[in-house]
Structures are given as C-alpha cells and as structure tokens.
Short mmCIF file of C-alpha atoms and ligand atoms in Angstrom, two decimals:
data_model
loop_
_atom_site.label_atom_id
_atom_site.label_comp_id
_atom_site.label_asym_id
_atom_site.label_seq_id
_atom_site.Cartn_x
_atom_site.Cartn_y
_atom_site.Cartn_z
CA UNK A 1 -19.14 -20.94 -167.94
CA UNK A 2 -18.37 -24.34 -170.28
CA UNK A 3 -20.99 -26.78 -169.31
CA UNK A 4 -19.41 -29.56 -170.05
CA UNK A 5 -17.09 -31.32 -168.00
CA UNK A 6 -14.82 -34.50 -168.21
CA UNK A 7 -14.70 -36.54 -165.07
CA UNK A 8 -12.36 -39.00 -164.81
CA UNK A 9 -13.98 -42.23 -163.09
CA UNK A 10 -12.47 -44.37 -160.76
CA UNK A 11 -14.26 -46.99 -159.08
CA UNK A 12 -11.94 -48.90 -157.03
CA UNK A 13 -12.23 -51.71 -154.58
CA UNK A 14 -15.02 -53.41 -152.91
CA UNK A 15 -18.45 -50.65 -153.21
CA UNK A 16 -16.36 -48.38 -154.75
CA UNK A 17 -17.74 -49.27 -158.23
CA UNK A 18 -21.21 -49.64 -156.77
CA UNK A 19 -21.19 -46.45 -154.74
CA UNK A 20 -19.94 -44.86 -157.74
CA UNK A 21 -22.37 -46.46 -160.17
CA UNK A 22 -25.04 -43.95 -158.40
CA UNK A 23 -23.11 -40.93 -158.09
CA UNK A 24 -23.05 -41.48 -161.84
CA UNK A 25 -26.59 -41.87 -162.23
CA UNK A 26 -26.88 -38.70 -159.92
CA UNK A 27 -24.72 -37.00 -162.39
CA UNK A 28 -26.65 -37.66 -164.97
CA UNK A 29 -29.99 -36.77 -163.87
CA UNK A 30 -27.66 -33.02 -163.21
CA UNK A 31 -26.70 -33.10 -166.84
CA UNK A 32 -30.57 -34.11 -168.23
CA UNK A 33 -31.87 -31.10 -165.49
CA UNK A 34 -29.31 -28.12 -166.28
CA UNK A 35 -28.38 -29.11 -169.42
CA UNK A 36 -24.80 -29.78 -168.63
CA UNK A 37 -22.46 -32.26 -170.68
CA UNK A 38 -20.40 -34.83 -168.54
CA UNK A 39 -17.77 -37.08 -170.04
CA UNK A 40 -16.99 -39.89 -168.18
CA UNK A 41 -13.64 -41.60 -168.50
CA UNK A 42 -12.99 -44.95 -166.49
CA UNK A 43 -9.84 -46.14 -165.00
CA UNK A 44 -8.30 -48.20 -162.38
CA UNK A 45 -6.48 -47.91 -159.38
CA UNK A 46 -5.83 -50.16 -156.15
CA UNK A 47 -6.31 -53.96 -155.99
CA UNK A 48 -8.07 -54.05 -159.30
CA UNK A 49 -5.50 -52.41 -160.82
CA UNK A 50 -2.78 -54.85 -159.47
CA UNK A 51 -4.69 -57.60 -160.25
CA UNK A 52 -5.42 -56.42 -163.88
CA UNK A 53 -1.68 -54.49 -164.29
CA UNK A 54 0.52 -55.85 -161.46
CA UNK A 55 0.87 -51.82 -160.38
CA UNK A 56 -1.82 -50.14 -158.05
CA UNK A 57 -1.98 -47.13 -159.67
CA UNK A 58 -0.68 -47.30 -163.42
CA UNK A 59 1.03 -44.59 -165.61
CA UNK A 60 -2.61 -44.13 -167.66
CA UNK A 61 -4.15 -43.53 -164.70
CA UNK A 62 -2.18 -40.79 -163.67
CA UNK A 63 -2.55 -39.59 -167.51
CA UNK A 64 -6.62 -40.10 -167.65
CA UNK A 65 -6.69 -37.90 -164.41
CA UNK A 66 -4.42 -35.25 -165.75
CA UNK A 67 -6.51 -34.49 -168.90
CA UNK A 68 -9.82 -34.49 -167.02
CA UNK A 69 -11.54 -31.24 -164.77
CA UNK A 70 -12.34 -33.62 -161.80
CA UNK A 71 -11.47 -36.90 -160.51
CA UNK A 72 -14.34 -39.15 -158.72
CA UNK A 73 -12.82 -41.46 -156.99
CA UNK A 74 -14.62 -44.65 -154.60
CA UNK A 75 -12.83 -46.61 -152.42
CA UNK A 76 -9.95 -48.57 -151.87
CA UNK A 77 -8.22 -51.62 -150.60
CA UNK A 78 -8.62 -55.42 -150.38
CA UNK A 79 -8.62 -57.89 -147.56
CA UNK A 80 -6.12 -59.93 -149.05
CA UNK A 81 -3.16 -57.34 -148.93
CA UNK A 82 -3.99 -56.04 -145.16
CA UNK A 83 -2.98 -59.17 -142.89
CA UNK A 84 0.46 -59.33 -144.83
CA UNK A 85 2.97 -57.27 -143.81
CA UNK A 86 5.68 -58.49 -146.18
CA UNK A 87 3.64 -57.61 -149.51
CA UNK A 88 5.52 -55.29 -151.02
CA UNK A 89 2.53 -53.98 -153.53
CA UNK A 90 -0.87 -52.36 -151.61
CA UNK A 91 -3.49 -51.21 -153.06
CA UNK A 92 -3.20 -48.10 -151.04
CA UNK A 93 -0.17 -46.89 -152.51
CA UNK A 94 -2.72 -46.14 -155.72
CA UNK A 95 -4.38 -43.59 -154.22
CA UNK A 96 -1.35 -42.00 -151.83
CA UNK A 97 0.55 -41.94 -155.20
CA UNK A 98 -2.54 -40.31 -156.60
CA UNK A 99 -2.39 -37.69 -154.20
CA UNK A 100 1.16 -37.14 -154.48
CA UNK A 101 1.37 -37.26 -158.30
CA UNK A 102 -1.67 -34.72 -158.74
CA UNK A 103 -0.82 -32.48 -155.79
CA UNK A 104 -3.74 -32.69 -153.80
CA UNK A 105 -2.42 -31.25 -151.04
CA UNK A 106 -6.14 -30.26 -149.05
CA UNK A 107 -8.77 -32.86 -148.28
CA UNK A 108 -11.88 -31.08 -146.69
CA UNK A 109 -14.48 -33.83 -144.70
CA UNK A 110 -17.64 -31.98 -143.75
CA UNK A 111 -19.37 -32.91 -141.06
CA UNK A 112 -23.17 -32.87 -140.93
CA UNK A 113 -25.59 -34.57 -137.54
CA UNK A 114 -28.64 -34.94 -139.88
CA UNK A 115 -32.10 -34.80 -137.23
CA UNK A 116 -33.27 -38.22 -138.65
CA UNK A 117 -29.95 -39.99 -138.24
CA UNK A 118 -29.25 -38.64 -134.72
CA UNK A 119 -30.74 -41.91 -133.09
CA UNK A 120 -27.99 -43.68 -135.20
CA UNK A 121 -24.93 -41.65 -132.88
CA UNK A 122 -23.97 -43.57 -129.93
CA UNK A 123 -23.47 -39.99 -128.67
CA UNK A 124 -26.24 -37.86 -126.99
CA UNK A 125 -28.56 -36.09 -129.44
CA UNK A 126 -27.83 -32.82 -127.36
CA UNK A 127 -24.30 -32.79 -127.97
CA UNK A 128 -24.87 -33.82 -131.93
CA UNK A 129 -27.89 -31.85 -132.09
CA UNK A 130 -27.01 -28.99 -135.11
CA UNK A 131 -23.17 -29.93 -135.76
CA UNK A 132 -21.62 -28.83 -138.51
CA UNK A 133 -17.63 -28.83 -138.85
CA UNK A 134 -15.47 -29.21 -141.55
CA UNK A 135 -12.00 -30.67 -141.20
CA UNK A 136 -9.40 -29.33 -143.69
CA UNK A 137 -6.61 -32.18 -143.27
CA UNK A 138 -3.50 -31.62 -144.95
CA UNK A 139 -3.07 -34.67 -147.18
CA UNK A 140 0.42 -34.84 -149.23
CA UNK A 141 3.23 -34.85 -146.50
CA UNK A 142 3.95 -35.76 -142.73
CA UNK A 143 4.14 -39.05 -142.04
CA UNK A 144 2.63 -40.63 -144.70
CA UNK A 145 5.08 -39.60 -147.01
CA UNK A 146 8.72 -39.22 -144.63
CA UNK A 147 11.36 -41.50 -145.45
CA UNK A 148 9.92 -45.06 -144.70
CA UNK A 149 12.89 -48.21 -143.50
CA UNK A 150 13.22 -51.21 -141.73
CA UNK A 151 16.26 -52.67 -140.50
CA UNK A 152 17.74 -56.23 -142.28
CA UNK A 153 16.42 -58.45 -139.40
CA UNK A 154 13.22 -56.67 -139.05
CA UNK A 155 13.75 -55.52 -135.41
CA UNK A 156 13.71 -51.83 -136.45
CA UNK A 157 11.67 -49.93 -138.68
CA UNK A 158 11.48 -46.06 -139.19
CA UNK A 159 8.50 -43.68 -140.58
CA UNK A 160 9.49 -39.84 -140.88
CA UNK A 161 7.67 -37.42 -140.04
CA UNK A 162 8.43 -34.06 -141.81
CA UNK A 163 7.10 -30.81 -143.09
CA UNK A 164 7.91 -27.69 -145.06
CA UNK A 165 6.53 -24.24 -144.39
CA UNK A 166 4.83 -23.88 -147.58
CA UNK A 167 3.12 -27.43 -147.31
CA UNK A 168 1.34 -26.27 -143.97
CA UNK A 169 1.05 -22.13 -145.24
CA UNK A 170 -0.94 -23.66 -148.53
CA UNK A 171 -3.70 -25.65 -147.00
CA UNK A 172 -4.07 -23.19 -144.14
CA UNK A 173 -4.61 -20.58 -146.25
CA UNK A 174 -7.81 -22.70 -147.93
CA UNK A 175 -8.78 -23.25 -144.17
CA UNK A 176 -8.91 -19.32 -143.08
CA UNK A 177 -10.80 -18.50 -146.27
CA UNK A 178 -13.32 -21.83 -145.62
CA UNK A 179 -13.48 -20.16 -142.02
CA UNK A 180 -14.24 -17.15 -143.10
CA UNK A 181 -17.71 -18.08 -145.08
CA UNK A 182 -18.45 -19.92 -142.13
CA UNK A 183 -18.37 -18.97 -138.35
CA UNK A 184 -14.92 -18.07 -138.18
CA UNK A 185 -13.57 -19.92 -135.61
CA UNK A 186 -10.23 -22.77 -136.59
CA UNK A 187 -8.75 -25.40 -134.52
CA UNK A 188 -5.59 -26.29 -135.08
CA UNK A 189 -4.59 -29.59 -134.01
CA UNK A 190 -1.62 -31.17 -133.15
CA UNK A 191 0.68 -32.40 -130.51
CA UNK A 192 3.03 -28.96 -130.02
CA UNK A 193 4.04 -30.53 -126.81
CA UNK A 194 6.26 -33.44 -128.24
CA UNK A 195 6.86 -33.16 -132.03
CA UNK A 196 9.01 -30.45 -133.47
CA UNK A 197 6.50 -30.86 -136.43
CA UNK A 198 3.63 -29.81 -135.01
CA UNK A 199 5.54 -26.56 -133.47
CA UNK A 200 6.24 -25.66 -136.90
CA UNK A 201 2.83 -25.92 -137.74
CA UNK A 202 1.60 -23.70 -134.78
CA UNK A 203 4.52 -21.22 -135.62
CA UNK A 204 3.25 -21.00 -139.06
CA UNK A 205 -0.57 -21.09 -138.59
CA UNK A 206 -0.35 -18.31 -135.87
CA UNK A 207 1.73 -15.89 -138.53
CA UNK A 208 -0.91 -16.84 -140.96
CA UNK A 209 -3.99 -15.84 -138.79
CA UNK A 210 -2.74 -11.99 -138.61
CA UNK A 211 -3.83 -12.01 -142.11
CA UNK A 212 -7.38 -12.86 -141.21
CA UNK A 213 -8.03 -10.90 -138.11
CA UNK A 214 -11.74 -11.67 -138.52
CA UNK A 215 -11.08 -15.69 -137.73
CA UNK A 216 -10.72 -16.67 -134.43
CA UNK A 217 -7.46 -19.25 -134.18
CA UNK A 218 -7.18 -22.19 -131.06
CA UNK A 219 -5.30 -24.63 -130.58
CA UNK A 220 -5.54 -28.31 -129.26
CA UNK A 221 -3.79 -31.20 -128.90
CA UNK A 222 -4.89 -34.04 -130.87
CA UNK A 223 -5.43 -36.23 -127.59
CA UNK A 224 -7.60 -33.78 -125.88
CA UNK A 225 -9.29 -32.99 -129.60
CA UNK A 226 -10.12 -36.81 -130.12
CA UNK A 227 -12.25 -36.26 -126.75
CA UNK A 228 -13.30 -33.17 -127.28
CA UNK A 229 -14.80 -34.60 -130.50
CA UNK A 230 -16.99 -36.98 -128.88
CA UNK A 231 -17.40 -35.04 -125.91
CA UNK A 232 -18.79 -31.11 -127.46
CA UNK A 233 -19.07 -31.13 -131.18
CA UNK A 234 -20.54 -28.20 -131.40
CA UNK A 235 -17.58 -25.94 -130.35
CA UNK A 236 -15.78 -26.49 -133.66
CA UNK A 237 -15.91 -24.96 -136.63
CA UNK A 238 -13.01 -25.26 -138.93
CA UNK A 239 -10.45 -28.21 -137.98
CA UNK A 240 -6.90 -27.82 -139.73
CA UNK A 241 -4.51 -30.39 -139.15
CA UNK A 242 -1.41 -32.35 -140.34
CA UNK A 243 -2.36 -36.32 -141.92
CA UNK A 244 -2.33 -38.67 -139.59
CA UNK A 245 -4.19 -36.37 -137.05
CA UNK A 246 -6.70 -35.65 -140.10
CA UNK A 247 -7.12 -39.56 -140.87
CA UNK A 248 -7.73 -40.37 -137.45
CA UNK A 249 -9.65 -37.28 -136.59
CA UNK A 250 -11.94 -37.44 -139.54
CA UNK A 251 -13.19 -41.47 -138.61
CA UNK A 252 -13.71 -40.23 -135.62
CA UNK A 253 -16.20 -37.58 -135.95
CA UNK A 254 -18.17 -39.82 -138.71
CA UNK A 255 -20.20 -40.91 -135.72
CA UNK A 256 -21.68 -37.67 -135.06
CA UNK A 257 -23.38 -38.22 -138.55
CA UNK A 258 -24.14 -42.19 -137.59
CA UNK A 259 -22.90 -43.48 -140.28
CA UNK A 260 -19.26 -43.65 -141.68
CA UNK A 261 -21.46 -44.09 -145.44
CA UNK A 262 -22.88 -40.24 -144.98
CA UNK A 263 -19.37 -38.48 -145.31
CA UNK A 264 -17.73 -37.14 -148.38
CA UNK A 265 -14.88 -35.48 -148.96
CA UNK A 266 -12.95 -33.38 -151.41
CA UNK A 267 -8.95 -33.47 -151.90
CA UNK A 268 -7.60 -30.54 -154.03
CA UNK A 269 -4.57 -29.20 -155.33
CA UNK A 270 -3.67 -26.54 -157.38
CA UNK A 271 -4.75 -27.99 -160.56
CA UNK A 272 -6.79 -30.97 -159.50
CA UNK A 273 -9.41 -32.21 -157.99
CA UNK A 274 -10.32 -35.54 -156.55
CA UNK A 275 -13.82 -36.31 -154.52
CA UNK A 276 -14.41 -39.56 -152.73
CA UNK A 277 -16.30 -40.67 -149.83
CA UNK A 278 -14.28 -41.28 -147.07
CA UNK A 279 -15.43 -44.92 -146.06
CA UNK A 280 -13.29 -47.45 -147.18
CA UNK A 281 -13.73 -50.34 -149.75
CA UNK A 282 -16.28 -52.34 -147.22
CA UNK A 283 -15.37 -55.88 -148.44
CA UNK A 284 -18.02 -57.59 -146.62
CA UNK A 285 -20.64 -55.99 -148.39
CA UNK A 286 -19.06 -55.52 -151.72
CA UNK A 287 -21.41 -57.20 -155.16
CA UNK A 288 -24.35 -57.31 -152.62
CA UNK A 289 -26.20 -53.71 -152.92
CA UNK A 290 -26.10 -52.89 -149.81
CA UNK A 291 -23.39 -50.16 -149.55
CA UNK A 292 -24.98 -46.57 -148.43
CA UNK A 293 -24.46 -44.69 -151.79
CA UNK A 294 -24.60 -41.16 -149.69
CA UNK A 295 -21.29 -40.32 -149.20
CA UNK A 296 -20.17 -40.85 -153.15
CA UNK A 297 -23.20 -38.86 -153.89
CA UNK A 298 -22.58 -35.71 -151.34
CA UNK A 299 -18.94 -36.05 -153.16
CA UNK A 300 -20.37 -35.24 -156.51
CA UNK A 301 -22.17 -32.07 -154.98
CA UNK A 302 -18.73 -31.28 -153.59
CA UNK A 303 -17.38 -31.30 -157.06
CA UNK A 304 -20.32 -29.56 -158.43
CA UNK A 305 -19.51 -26.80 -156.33
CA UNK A 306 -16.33 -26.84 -157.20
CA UNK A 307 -17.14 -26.63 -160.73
CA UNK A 308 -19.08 -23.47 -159.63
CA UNK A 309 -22.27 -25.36 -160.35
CA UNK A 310 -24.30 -24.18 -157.28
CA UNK A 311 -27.17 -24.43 -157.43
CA UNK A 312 -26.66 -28.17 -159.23
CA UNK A 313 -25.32 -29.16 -156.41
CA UNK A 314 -27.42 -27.48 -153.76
CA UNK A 315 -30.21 -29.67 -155.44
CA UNK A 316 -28.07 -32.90 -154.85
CA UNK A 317 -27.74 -31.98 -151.08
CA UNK A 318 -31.43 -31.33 -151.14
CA UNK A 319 -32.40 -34.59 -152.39
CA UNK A 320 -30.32 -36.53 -149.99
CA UNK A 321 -31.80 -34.57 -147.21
CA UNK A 322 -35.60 -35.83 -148.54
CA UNK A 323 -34.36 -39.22 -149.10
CA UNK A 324 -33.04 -39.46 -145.23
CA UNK A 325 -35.57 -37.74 -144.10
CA UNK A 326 -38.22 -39.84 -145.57
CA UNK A 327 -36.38 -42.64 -144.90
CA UNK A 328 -35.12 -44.39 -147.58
CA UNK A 329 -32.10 -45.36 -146.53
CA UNK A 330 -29.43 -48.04 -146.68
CA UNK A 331 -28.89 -51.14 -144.34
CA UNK A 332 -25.85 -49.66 -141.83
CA UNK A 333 -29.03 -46.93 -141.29
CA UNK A 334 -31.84 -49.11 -140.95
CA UNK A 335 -30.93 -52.82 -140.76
CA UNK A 336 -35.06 -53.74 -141.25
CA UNK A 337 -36.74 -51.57 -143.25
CA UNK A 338 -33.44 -50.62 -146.00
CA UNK A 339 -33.42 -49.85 -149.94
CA UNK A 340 -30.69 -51.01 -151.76
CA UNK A 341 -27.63 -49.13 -152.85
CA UNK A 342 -29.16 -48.86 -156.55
CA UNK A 343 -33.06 -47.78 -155.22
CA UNK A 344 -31.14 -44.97 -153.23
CA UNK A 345 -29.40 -44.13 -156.07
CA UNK A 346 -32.67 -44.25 -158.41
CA UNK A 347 -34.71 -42.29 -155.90
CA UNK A 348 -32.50 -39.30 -155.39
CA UNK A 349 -32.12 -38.93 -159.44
CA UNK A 350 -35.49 -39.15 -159.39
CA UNK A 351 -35.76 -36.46 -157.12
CA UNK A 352 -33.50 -34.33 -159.26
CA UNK A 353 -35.19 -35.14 -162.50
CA UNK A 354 -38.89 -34.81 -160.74
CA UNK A 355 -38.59 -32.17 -157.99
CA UNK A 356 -39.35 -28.87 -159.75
CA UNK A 357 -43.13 -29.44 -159.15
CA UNK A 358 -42.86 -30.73 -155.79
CA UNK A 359 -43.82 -33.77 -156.69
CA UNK A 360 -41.38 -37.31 -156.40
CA UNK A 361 -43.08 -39.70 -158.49
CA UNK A 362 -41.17 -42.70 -156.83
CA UNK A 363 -43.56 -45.51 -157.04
CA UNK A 364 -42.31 -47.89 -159.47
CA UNK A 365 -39.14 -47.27 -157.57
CA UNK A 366 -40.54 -48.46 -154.11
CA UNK A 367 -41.34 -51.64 -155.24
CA UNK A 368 -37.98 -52.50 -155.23
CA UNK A 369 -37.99 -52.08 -151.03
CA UNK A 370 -36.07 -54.56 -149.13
CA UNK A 371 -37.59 -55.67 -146.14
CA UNK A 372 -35.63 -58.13 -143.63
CA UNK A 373 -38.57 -60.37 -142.67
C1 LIG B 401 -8.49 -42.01 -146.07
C2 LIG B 401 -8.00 -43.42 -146.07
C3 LIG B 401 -6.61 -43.47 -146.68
C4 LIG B 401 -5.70 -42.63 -145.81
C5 LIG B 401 -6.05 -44.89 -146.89
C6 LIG B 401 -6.96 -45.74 -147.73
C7 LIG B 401 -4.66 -44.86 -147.48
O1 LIG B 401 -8.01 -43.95 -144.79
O2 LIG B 401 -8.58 -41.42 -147.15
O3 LIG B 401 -8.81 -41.49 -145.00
O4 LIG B 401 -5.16 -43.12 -144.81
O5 LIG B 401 -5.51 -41.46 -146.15
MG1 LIG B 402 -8.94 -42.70 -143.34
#
C-alpha cells in the first residue's frame, strides 16, 4: 500500500476553514501514529473564491483536485448571495460544478443516534435508540443539473428534471454492495406515482436487485419516507435515492443524531473522491470557535477508509465516540458546559496520539474549557 497520500484542501465558507483546520490536525496525529505521509494542497472554492477570483470554483481548483487521491472539502455559501435572486454568480455553483467536473456521482450520509446525544433529538429515544442508516443519494443529475430558464419578464421559470439509465444503474450498484456488508435491506425513494423520473428509477433499481438476491429491495415515496423518517428510524437500512430527495432526505434524518454538526459524508466517482460534512457554511458562528468540528472529522475517517486505511480510521471513529461520550463537546450540543471547535479538535488528536495505553493525557487541554457563566 503507498502511505502517502495528497489531499487536496478546501476550506470554504463560513466554519469550513475552521472545521477543516481540525480534521487537519486529526490527520496529522494519523500520519505521526501509523506513519503515513499526507500532503496537503489548499485551494478555493465558493464565496471566497469569487471574492478572491470573481469565479466560484476556478480552473486551478478543478486542476489541484485532479492531481490529488482525495478531496476534503468544508462548507459552502455566504449570506450575502442567498436573499438575491438576480445574482448571477453563487457560491454554490463551486461545489455543484465540483461534482459535475470530477464525476462524483454517489454521496453516502451515514447516520449514527449516538446514546449520549439522544437527549439532543426532539424525537423519542425509543424510536432513535440504535439507528444506523446510510443514505446513498445520487448526486450529479436530476434536477439539479436539467436544463435551468426563466422567461424575459420573469413570470416563468423552468428546472428539468432528467435521468439516464446508467446515472441511476451506477450509484445503485454502490448501494446493493453497501447493503450487502450491512443488513441487507434498501429503500428506494421516490415519487413513482407522479414523475416519469422516478418510474425509471424503480424500473431500473428493481432489474438491478435480481443481481443481489441476498438484499431485500422496498420502495417508498418520498412523502411517506420524510415521515417515516421521523416516525421509525430503525426500519431502514440502506436509502438510495435521486438529489433533491437525497438533499432533503439527508437534513432530515440529521436529527436522529441531534446535531446537523455530527454528520459526514462522502461523494465519489469513479476516479475521485470528495468528503465533507454535510452542514452548511454556518455564518453566524463563523471566526468564533464555536462550530462542532465532528462532522469534518468523521469525513476524514470516511476517506481513510476509503484509502483502505482501516484501522486509521476506525481509531478516528473511536476517539469521537470518547470525546461525546465524555462530553466534550461543542456549543449546538451543550450550550453551558461546551469546548471550543479547536479544544475538540486538540482532544481527539490527542486521543489518537495518546490512546494506545489507555491513557488520554488531556489536562493542559481542559484548561481551555468554556463555560457560559
Ligand atoms: C448539500 C448541500 C448542497 C446541495 C448545496 C450547498 C448546493 O445542501 O451538499 O447537501 O444542495 O447539494
Ligand atoms: Mg443539503
């Protein structure tokens, strides 16, 4: 296996370059542990990037991502661009041209009720109590990416909605073989009663599940699914599904984990690989330290595994799952007694760097505590 790696770094909007500032420091503690090698390279996408190059997502972008093994990416999107409908340049478009560009066709969002979050659900522990899904959300076509127009007077606009056979057959084969390691059960969702889409998709998925008779294949429709969500967790395993349902779907079901901060994902392609946390660029709280650093962090185990580091990232996962369970935790988890984004980030390195005798030698660490008095 080569050990060493070059990541290509972008930090985005808002957290995004403090969330990512500790999945780096994570990364590093990795490297100093297993004796891996990571390169980082830095560069810029969304409302930075217009600010700094008038184009969210420029051409060396695109270039630093090509020539690197893995992407990590943190969030996107600025205040000033979402109240105005007439801008013409978002910082969005960055990252949905990212997608597009790289072909990261399959973004995977696990889903994970940790015990000593479950007071944070508004939903009842008994029906969060042991979830654990994963939604495999098809991420380069459908809607996002149809034929977009609006009419000269602005009375009419038009978003397409469209997609091939191979665009749904490749992702759903990643989901039958994720379902398969797992309890092999997939939900497709969609809305097969209205959009001609969606039938495709069920027509497709159904031919595909003869090839894995050992995965058990339902079907919902994405309004019953949205309830079904909040209403029995625990019945799904696998979710497949087309964008928009994904997007949607995937916000959702970040309040089974209490926190919208806990929830990584992965988006790959063929060739690529991008990881990110799925919260957004959190303006309110950006410069201030107070962003929950978890979701970056579970990324970078996601791409650890990817890089078939296992047991690297099996140790990243563990560490989280002291640090939450010992309660050191961000602000959005525990508004009084919180740790800033960078003490998170110290403590679960330290963990990494510390663990193999058992013993976390976090004290200097803990003086840094925030409490709201
Ligand atoms: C996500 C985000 C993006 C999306 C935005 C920022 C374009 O919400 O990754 O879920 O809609 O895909
Ligand atoms: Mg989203």
């Amino acid at each position: 296996m080569n050990q060493k790696k070059i990541i290509a770094v972008i930090d985005g909007d808002g957290i995004g370059p403090e969330v990512i500032a500790q999945s780096i420091k994570v990364l590093n503690a990795i490297a100093h542990r297993f004796q891996y090698n990571f390169e980082y390279n830095h560069a810029l996408m969304g409302a930075v990037a217009i600010d700094e190059t008038g184009n969210p997502l420029p051409q060396k972008t695109i270039d630093v991502c090509m020539a690197s093994d893995a992407i990590l990416f943190g969030a996107i999107g600025h205040p000033k661009y979402d109240n105005d409908p007439s801008a013409k340049v978002r910082p969005e478009q960055g990252l949905l041209g990212l997608r597009k560009a790289l072909e990261l066709y399959a973004n995977i969002r696990p889903v994970t009720a940790y015990t000593a979050l479950h007071h944070l659900s508004p939903l009842k522990i008994s029906n969060i109590d042991g979830v654990d899904l994963v939604i495999y959300r098809e991420l380069t076509g459908g809607i996002y990416f149809g034929k977009k127009e609006i009419n000269e007077t602005k009375t009419i606009a038009i978003d397409e909605c469209k997609y091939s056979k191979e665009e749904i057959v490749r992702i759903s084969h990643l989901a039958f073989s994720a379902a398969q390691k797992r309890r092999k059960k997939i939900t497709l969702i969609d809305k097969a009663n209205v959009l001609e889409t969606s039938r495709l998709w069920r027509l497709i998925v159904k031919e595909i599940a003869l090839e894995y008779e050992d995965v058990e294949l339902d079907f919902l429709f994405v309004d019953n699914a949205a309830m079904q969500i909040i209403l029995n967790p625990k019945q799904f395993d696998v979710i497949l599904t087309e964008n928009m349902f994904g997007d949607i779907i995937s916000d959702e079901a970040s309040v089974i984990a209490g926190s919208l901060g806990m929830l990584p994902s992965a988006s790959l392609g063929n060739k690529y690989a991008l990881f990110e946390p799925i919260h957004g660029s959190y303006p309110q709280a950006a410069g201030k330290d107070i962003a929950n650093p978890i979701g970056s962090i579970l990324s970078t185990a996601m791409m650890l595994d990817y890089f078939n580091m296992n047991e690297a990232a099996t140790l990243i996962r563990e560490a989280t799952e002291w640090a939450i369970a010992n309660s050191y935790v961000t602000k959005d988890i525990d508004p009084v007694n919180f740790y800033f984004t960078s003490t998170i980030g110290d403590i679960i390195s330290e963990y990494i760097c510390s663990a193999e005798h058992g013993i976390v030698n976090i004290d200097n660490i803990l003086l840094r505590k925030s409490t709201v008095i």
